[in-house]
Amino acid sequence: MTDLAGETLLVVEVEKSEIGWSEPRDLTFREIEFAVNPQNRMGISSGHIYGAHVLMVDGRARFLTQDLQADVLRALMTAR
């Protein structure tokens, strides 16, 4: 992996996904919208009105705001 551990998502909040928090299942890039708190499709989302919490590979928790650009979010979701 060439990406820095602090620049790669490990765990994210996904509200109303019907996936249990401990279930070992991932959402695919075909299933999601590259947005935080998207209105019409599944994506990183929470009950917070301005964003959602995520866990980075390096163990840090971050709050991603819903104005995060789609290309930046997509980059955070990929590990190279």
Coordinates of N, CA, C and O in Angstrom, one line a residue:
M1 N 0.9 -1.2 0.0 CA 0.0 0.0 0.0 C 0.9 1.2 0.0 O 1.7 1.4 0.9
T2 N 0.7 2.1 -1.0 CA 1.5 3.3 -1.1 C 0.9 4.5 -0.4 O 1.5 5.5 -0.1
D3 N -0.5 4.5 -0.3 CA -1.2 5.6 0.4 C -0.8 5.6 1.8 O -0.5 4.5 2.4
L4 N -0.8 6.8 2.4 CA -0.5 6.9 3.8 C -1.7 6.3 4.6 O -2.9 6.5 4.2
A5 N -1.4 5.7 5.7 CA -2.5 5.1 6.6 C -3.5 6.2 7.0 O -4.7 5.9 7.2
G6 N -3.1 7.4 7.2 CA -4.0 8.5 7.6 C -4.8 9.1 6.5 O -5.6 10.0 6.6
E7 N -4.6 8.5 5.2 CA -5.3 9.0 4.1 C -6.2 7.9 3.4 O -6.6 8.0 2.3
T8 N -6.5 6.9 4.2 CA -7.3 5.8 3.7 C -8.3 5.4 4.8 O -8.0 5.2 5.9
L9 N -9.6 5.3 4.4 CA -10.7 5.0 5.2 C -10.7 3.5 5.6 O -10.4 2.7 4.7
L10 N -11.0 3.2 6.8 CA -11.1 1.8 7.3 C -12.6 1.4 7.6 O -13.1 0.4 7.1
V11 N -13.2 2.3 8.4 CA -14.6 2.1 8.8 C -15.3 3.4 8.7 O -14.8 4.4 9.1
V12 N -16.6 3.3 8.2 CA -17.4 4.6 8.1 C -18.8 4.3 8.6 O -19.2 3.2 8.7
E13 N -19.5 5.4 9.0 CA -20.9 5.3 9.3 C -21.7 5.3 8.0 O -21.4 6.0 7.1
V14 N -22.7 4.4 8.0 CA -23.7 4.3 6.9 C -25.0 4.2 7.6 O -25.4 3.1 8.0
E15 N -25.8 5.3 7.6 CA -27.1 5.3 8.2 C -28.1 4.6 7.3 O -28.1 4.7 6.1
K16 N -29.0 3.8 7.9 CA -30.1 3.2 7.2 C -29.7 2.2 6.1 O -30.3 2.1 5.1
S17 N -28.6 1.5 6.4 CA -28.1 0.6 5.4 C -28.6 -0.9 5.6 O -28.4 -1.7 4.7
E18 N -29.1 -1.1 6.7 CA -29.5 -2.5 7.1 C -28.4 -3.4 7.2 O -28.5 -4.7 7.2
I19 N -27.1 -2.9 7.4 CA -26.0 -3.7 7.6 C -25.6 -3.6 9.1 O -25.4 -2.4 9.6
G20 N -25.6 -4.7 9.8 CA -25.2 -4.6 11.2 C -23.8 -4.1 11.4 O -22.9 -4.4 10.6
W21 N -23.6 -3.4 12.5 CA -22.3 -2.8 12.8 C -21.1 -3.8 12.8 O -20.0 -3.5 12.5
S22 N -21.4 -5.1 13.2 CA -20.4 -6.1 13.2 C -20.4 -7.0 12.0 O -19.6 -8.0 12.0
E23 N -21.3 -6.8 11.1 CA -21.4 -7.7 9.9 C -20.2 -7.4 9.0 O -19.9 -6.3 8.6
P24 N -19.5 -8.5 8.6 CA -18.3 -8.3 7.7 C -18.8 -8.2 6.2 O -18.6 -9.1 5.4
R25 N -19.4 -7.1 5.9 CA -19.8 -6.8 4.5 C -19.5 -5.4 4.1 O -19.7 -4.5 4.9
D26 N -19.0 -5.2 2.9 CA -18.7 -3.9 2.4 C -19.7 -3.5 1.4 O -20.3 -4.3 0.7
L27 N -19.8 -2.2 1.2 CA -20.6 -1.6 0.1 C -19.6 -1.5 -1.0 O -18.5 -1.1 -0.9
T28 N -20.1 -1.8 -2.2 CA -19.3 -1.6 -3.4 C -19.4 -0.2 -4.0 O -20.3 0.5 -3.7
F29 N -18.4 0.1 -4.8 CA -18.4 1.4 -5.5 C -19.7 1.6 -6.4 O -20.1 2.7 -6.6
R30 N -20.2 0.5 -6.8 CA -21.5 0.6 -7.7 C -22.7 0.9 -6.8 O -23.7 1.4 -7.3
E31 N -22.6 0.6 -5.5 CA -23.8 0.8 -4.6 C -23.9 2.2 -4.0 O -24.9 2.6 -3.5
I32 N -22.8 2.9 -4.0 CA -22.7 4.1 -3.2 C -22.6 5.4 -4.1 O -22.2 5.3 -5.2
E33 N -22.9 6.5 -3.4 CA -22.7 7.8 -4.0 C -21.5 8.3 -3.3 O -21.3 8.2 -2.1
F34 N -20.6 9.0 -4.0 CA -19.4 9.5 -3.4 C -19.7 10.9 -2.9 O -19.3 11.9 -3.4
A35 N -20.4 10.8 -1.7 CA -20.8 12.0 -1.0 C -21.0 11.7 0.4 O -21.3 10.5 0.8
V36 N -21.0 12.7 1.3 CA -21.3 12.5 2.7 C -22.7 12.9 2.9 O -23.1 14.1 2.5
N37 N -23.5 12.1 3.5 CA -24.9 12.3 3.8 C -25.7 12.6 2.4 O -26.4 13.5 2.3
P38 N -25.5 11.7 1.4 CA -26.3 11.8 0.2 C -27.8 11.7 0.4 O -28.2 10.9 1.3
Q39 N -28.5 12.4 -0.4 CA -30.0 12.4 -0.3 C -30.6 11.1 -0.9 O -31.6 10.6 -0.4
N40 N -30.1 10.7 -2.1 CA -30.9 9.7 -2.9 C -30.3 8.3 -2.9 O -31.0 7.4 -3.3
R41 N -29.0 8.2 -2.6 CA -28.4 6.9 -2.7 C -27.6 6.6 -1.4 O -27.5 7.5 -0.5
M42 N -27.2 5.4 -1.2 CA -26.4 5.0 0.0 C -25.0 5.6 -0.1 O -24.4 5.7 -1.2
G43 N -24.4 5.9 1.0 CA -23.1 6.5 1.1 C -22.7 6.7 2.5 O -23.4 6.3 3.4
I44 N -21.6 7.3 2.7 CA -21.2 7.6 4.1 C -22.2 8.6 4.6 O -22.4 9.6 4.1
S45 N -22.8 8.2 5.7 CA -23.9 9.0 6.3 C -24.1 8.7 7.7 O -23.7 7.7 8.3
S46 N -24.8 9.7 8.4 CA -25.1 9.6 9.8 C -26.2 10.5 10.1 O -26.7 11.2 9.3
G47 N -26.6 10.5 11.4 CA -27.7 11.4 11.9 C -27.2 12.8 12.1 O -28.0 13.7 12.4
H48 N -25.9 13.0 12.0 CA -25.3 14.4 12.1 C -25.6 15.2 10.9 O -25.5 14.7 9.8
I49 N -26.1 16.4 11.0 CA -26.5 17.1 9.9 C -25.4 17.7 9.0 O -25.6 18.0 7.8
Y50 N -24.2 17.7 9.5 CA -23.1 18.3 8.7 C -22.1 17.4 8.2 O -21.1 17.7 7.5
G51 N -22.2 16.1 8.6 CA -21.2 15.1 8.1 C -21.3 13.8 8.8 O -22.4 13.5 9.4
A52 N -20.2 13.0 8.8 CA -20.3 11.7 9.4 C -18.9 11.3 9.9 O -17.9 11.8 9.4
H53 N -18.8 10.4 10.9 CA -17.6 10.0 11.5 C -17.0 8.8 10.7 O -17.8 8.0 10.2
V54 N -15.7 8.8 10.6 CA -15.0 7.7 9.9 C -13.8 7.3 10.8 O -13.3 8.1 11.6
L55 N -13.3 6.1 10.5 CA -12.0 5.7 11.2 C -11.0 5.4 10.0 O -11.3 4.8 9.1
M56 N -9.8 6.0 10.2 CA -8.8 5.9 9.2 C -7.9 4.7 9.5 O -8.0 4.1 10.7
V57 N -7.2 4.2 8.6 CA -6.3 3.0 8.8 C -5.3 3.2 9.9 O -5.0 2.3 10.6
D58 N -4.9 4.4 10.1 CA -3.9 4.7 11.2 C -4.6 4.7 12.6 O -3.9 5.0 13.6
G59 N -5.9 4.5 12.7 CA -6.6 4.5 14.0 C -7.2 5.8 14.4 O -7.9 5.8 15.4
R60 N -7.0 6.9 13.6 CA -7.6 8.1 14.0 C -9.1 8.2 13.6 O -9.4 7.7 12.5
A61 N -9.9 8.8 14.4 CA -11.3 9.1 14.0 C -11.3 10.5 13.4 O -10.6 11.4 14.0
R62 N -12.1 10.6 12.4 CA -12.2 12.0 11.8 C -13.7 12.2 11.5 O -14.5 11.3 11.4
F63 N -14.1 13.5 11.4 CA -15.4 13.9 11.0 C -15.3 14.4 9.6 O -14.6 15.5 9.4
L64 N -15.9 13.8 8.6 CA -16.0 14.3 7.2 C -17.2 15.1 7.1 O -18.3 14.7 7.3
T65 N -17.0 16.3 6.6 CA -18.1 17.2 6.3 C -18.8 16.9 5.0 O -18.2 16.4 4.1
Q66 N -20.1 17.2 4.9 CA -20.8 16.9 3.7 C -20.5 17.7 2.5 O -20.9 17.4 1.4
D67 N -19.6 18.7 2.7 CA -19.2 19.5 1.5 C -17.9 18.9 0.9 O -17.3 19.5 0.0
L68 N -17.4 17.8 1.4 CA -16.2 17.1 0.9 C -16.5 16.8 -0.6 O -17.5 16.2 -1.0
Q69 N -15.5 17.1 -1.5 CA -15.6 16.8 -2.9 C -15.6 15.3 -3.2 O -14.9 14.6 -2.6
A70 N -16.4 14.9 -4.2 CA -16.5 13.5 -4.6 C -15.1 12.9 -4.9 O -14.9 11.7 -4.5
D71 N -14.3 13.6 -5.6 CA -13.0 13.0 -6.0 C -12.1 12.8 -4.8 O -11.3 11.8 -4.7
V72 N -12.2 13.7 -3.8 CA -11.4 13.5 -2.6 C -11.9 12.3 -1.8 O -11.1 11.5 -1.3
L73 N -13.2 12.2 -1.7 CA -13.8 11.1 -1.0 C -13.5 9.8 -1.6 O -13.1 8.8 -1.0
R74 N -13.5 9.7 -2.9 CA -13.2 8.5 -3.7 C -11.7 8.1 -3.4 O -11.4 7.0 -3.2
A75 N -10.8 9.1 -3.4 CA -9.4 8.9 -3.1 C -9.2 8.3 -1.7 O -8.4 7.4 -1.5
L76 N -10.0 8.8 -0.7 CA -9.9 8.3 0.6 C -10.4 6.8 0.7 O -9.9 6.1 1.6
M77 N -11.2 6.4 -0.2 CA -11.8 5.1 -0.2 C -10.9 4.0 -0.8 O -11.2 2.9 -0.8
T78 N -9.9 4.5 -1.5 CA -9.1 3.5 -2.2 C -7.7 3.4 -1.5 O -7.2 4.4 -1.0
A79 N -7.2 2.2 -1.5 CA -5.9 1.9 -1.0 C -5.0 1.5 -2.1 O -5.3 0.5 -2.8
R80 N -3.9 2.3 -2.3 CA -3.0 1.9 -3.4 C -1.7 1.5 -2.8 O -1.3 1.8 -1.8

